[in-house]
XYZ file of C-alpha atoms in Angstrom:
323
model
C 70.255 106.780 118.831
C 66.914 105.218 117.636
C 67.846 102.645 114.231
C 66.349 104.658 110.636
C 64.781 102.096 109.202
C 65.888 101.181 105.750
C 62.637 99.839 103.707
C 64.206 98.306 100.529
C 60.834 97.650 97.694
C 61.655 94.364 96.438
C 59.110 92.872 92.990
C 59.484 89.469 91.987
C 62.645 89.646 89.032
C 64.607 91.667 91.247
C 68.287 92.855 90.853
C 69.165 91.161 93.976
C 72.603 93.405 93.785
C 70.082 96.353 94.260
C 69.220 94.976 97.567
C 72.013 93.410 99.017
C 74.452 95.970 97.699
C 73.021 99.206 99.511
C 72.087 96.367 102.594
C 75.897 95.793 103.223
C 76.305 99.370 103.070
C 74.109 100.271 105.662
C 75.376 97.125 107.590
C 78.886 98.017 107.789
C 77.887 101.741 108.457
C 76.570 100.187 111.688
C 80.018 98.328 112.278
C 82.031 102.002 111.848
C 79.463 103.789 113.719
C 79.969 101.425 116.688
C 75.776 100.821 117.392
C 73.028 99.987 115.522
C 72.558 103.123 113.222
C 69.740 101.224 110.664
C 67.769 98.241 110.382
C 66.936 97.010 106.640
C 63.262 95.890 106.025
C 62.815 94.162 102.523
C 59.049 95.120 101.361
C 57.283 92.939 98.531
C 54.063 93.715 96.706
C 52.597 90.862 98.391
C 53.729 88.495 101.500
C 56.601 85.378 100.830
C 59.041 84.618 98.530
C 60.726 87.238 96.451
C 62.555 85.263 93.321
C 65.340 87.692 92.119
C 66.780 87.403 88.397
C 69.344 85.165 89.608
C 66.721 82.572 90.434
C 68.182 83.017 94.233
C 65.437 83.516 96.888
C 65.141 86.128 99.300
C 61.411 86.516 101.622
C 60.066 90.113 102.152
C 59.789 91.346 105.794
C 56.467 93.196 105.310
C 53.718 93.724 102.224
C 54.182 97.331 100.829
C 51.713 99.282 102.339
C 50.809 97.261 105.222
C 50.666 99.080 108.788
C 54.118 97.610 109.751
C 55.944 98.852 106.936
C 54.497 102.406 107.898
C 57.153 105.044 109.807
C 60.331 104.232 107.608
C 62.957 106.570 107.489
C 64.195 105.717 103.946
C 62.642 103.846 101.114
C 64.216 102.358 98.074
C 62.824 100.369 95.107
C 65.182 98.572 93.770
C 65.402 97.553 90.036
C 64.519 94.427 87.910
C 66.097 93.528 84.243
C 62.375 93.866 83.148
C 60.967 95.757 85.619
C 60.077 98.485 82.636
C 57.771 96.424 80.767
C 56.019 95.590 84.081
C 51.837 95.924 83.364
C 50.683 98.597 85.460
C 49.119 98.578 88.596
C 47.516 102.042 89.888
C 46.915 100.331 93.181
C 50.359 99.332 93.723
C 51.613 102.576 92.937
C 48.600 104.128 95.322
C 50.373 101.999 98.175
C 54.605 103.036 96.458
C 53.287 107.014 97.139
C 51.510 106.882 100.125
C 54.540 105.090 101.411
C 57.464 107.677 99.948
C 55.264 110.529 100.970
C 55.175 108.891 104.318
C 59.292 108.631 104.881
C 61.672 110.923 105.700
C 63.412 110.513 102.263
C 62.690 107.924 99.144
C 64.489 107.231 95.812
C 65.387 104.353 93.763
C 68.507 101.725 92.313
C 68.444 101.273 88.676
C 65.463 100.677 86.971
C 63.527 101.109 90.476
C 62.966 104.492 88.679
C 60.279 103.609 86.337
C 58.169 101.876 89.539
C 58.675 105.125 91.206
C 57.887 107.608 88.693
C 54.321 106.027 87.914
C 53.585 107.393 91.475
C 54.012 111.184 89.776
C 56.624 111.772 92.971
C 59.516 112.408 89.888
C 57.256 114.692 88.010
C 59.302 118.099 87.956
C 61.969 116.609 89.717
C 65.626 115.603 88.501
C 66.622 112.038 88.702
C 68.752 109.451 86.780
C 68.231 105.428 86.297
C 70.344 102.946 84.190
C 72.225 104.630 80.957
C 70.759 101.442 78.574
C 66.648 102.278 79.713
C 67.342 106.345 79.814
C 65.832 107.467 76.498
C 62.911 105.017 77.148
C 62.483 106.732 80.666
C 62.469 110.210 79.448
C 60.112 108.946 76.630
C 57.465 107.669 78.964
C 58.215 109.971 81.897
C 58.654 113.830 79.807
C 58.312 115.798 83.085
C 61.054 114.189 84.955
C 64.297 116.060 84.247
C 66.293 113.357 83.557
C 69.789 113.340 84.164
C 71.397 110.510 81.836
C 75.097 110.627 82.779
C 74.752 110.867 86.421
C 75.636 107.840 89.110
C 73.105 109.175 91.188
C 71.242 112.466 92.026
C 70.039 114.218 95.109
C 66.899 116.228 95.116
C 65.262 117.623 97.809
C 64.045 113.871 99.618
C 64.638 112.393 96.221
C 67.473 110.173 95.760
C 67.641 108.144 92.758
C 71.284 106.149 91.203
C 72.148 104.860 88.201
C 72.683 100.895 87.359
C 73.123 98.098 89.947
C 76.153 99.004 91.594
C 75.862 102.762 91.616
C 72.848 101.361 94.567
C 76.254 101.502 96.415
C 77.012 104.492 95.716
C 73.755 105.842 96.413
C 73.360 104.092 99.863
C 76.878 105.326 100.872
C 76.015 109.077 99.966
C 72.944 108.446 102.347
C 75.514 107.278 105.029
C 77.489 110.728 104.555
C 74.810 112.691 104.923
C 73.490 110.612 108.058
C 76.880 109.845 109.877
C 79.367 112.096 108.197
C 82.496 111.874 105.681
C 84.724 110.140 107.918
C 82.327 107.150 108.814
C 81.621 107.236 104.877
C 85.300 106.750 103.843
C 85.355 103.804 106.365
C 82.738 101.852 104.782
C 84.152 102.592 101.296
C 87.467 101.203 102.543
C 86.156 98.171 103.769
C 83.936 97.436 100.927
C 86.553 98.057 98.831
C 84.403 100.655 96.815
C 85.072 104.322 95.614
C 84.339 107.129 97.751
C 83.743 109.007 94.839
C 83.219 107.443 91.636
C 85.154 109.090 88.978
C 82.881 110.492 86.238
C 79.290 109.360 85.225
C 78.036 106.554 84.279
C 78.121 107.040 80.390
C 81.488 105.858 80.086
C 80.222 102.210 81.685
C 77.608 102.340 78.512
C 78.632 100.087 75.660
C 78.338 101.213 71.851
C 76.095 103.717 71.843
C 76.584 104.859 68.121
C 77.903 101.149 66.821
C 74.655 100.222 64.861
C 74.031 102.753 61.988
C 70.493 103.651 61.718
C 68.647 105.614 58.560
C 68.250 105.027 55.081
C 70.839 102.521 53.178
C 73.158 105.137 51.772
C 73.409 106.462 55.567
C 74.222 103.355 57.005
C 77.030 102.533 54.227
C 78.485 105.789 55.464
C 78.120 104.741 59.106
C 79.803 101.274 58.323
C 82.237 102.491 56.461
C 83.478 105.168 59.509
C 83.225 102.522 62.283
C 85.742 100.611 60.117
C 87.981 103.373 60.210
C 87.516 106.112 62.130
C 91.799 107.264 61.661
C 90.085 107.901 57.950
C 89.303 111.754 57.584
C 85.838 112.196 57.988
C 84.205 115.240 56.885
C 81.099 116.592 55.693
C 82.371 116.705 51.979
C 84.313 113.145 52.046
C 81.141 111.832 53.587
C 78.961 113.245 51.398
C 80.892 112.044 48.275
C 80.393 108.679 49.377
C 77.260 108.882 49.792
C 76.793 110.611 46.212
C 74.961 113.486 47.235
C 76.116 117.524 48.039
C 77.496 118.060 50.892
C 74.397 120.226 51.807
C 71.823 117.612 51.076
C 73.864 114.831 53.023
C 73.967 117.083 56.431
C 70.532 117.735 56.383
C 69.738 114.226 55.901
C 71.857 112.555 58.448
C 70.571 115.087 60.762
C 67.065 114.620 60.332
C 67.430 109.977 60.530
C 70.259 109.491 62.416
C 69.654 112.393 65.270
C 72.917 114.281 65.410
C 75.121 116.324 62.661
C 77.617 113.735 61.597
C 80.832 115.604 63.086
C 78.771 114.928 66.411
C 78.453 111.386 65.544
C 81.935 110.895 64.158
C 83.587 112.560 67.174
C 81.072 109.458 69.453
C 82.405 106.811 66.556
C 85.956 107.661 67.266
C 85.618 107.818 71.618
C 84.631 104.727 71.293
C 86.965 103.002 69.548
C 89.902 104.905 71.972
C 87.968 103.558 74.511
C 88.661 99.756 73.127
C 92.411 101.150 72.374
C 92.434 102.286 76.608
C 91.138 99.183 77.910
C 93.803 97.445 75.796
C 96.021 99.219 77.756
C 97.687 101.469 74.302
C 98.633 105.178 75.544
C 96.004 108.148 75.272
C 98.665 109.584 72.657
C 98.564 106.501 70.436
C 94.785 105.891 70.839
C 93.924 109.517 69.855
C 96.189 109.350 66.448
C 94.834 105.435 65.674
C 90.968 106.923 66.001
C 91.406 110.155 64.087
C 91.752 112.537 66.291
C 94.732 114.897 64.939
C 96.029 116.589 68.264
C 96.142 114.779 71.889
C 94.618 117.389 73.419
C 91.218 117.770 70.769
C 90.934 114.037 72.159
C 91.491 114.744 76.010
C 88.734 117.366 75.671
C 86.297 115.506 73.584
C 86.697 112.011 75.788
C 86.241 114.023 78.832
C 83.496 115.883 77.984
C 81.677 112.820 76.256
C 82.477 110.352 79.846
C 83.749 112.744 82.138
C 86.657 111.075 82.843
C 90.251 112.179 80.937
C 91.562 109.117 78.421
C 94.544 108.898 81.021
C 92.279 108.330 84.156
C 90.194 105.759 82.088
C 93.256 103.830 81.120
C 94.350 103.954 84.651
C 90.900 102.487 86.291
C 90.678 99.355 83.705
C 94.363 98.699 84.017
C 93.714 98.189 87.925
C 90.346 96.440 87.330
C 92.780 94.259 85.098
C 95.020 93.701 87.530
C 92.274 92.810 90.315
């Protein structure tokens, strides 16, 4: 079988984990397969050196948008740490589109997302990037249908994945659909990686709700919840330390802090169980130290908030522990 070329969008700042990772994916697909099944073509927005974040070096194969990066079969733009607050450049994204539109099938790693949806190909379309940049993506990009908790998101040739190493993830679900399950389970086993990554990537994102927000009497309330979230918490104990009515206090914590504050005290109290998990303390002990009054209230909130079940979490971090 003819190699799919792999074109892999490289801009100076580069996650270089969003290149190589996905590269040693395809690479050891090749090894399973037993024949060269793709060939990886690194493409930079002009020709040389490509410095990554790291300061490490890596030189792009061919200038995005030049005849010989024409006829891929896949392309990928990887991410950059600041790869959002990049200055635009319509003809750079002129030469990103006429390229996608060009392959078989295009997406993105991580922040690679924001490069590809000035292009318009993510208008109408669902798609995910890294959970820290996800509100400012569906702020500056409304008509993508952003999907915040997902590790990464088939639709029709799109294919876009969450942070860094969910570009693994990504590049291996592009393996399955090439070579089949059975070659895809080989490379996961060698790389040591998931097959399936239990739930989303919200539950990799780090204190969402820890730094209270709104006007001073709001964030005494916040302060004083984070500090103990066994403490009952409702609207009426809330509101009395605020020194307002109950009424007035929902409709104000609404409107500044952007959820009702059971909402927010439910997200308060995951996260502190999800310290408690880490630590290794039981999903029965963590759910009565953060307030929740029945085990299985907190099994349904946790799972629903990360999609994983407070067991299963404990479980993965006491083998990445023990790694």
């Amino acid at each position: 079988m003819a190699a799919r070329t792999i074109g892999m969008v490289a801009m100076n700042g580069v996650q270089l984990l969003d290149v190589s990772g996905p590269a040693d994916v395809f690479a050891e697909a090749n090894v399973q397969a037993g024949e060269p099944v793709y060939s990886i073509r690194v493409l930079g927005s002009a020709p040389g050196t490509i410095e990554a974040s790291s300061g490490m070096r890596i030189v792009a194969d061919e200038v995005l948008g030049s005849p010989a990066s024409l006829g891929l079969d896949t392309l990928l733009v990887a991410g950059a740490p600041h790869l959002h607050r990049r200055a635009r450049d319509p003809e750079l994204y002129a030469r990103l589109r006429a390229m996608a539109e060009a392959a078989r099938r295009y997406g993105s790693v991580c922040t690679g997302a924001f490069l590809l949806a000035e292009t318009g190909l993510l208008d109408g379309r669902r798609a995910t990037t890294h959970w820290a940049l996800a509100e400012r993506f569906a702020e500056r990009f409304p008509a993508v249908q952003l999907e915040m908790d997902a590790i990464h998101v088939r639709d029709g040739r799109l294919r876009t994945s969450a942070g860094v190493t969910a570009g693994l993830d990504l590049a291996l679900s592009l393996v399955e659909e090439d070579l089949g399950k059975e070659i895809a389970r080989s490379v996961a086993a060698q790389l040591v990686m998931y097959f399936r990554r239990p739930g989303g990537q919200l539950h990799y994102s780090r204190n969402r709700q820890g730094s209270p927000v709104g006007r001073s009497i709001l964030q005494e309330v916040q302060r004083w919840v984070i500090a103990h979230p066994d403490a009952p918490h409702d609207v009426a104990s809330l509101a009395a330390r605020a020194g307002i009515s109950p009424r007035h206090f929902a409709r104000l914590f609404h409107e500044e802090v952007g959820a009702t504050p059971s909402f927010w005290v439910e997200g308060v109290r995951i996260e502190a169980a999800r310290q408690l998990l880490e630590d290794g303390v039981p999903p029965k002990l963590a759910a009565a130290r953060c307030g929740f009054a029945e085990g299985e209230t907190f099994r349904r909130a946790f799972q629903r908030r990360l999609g994983v079940t407070p067991a299963a979490y404990r479980a993965q971090h006491r083998r990445a522990g023990q790694g």
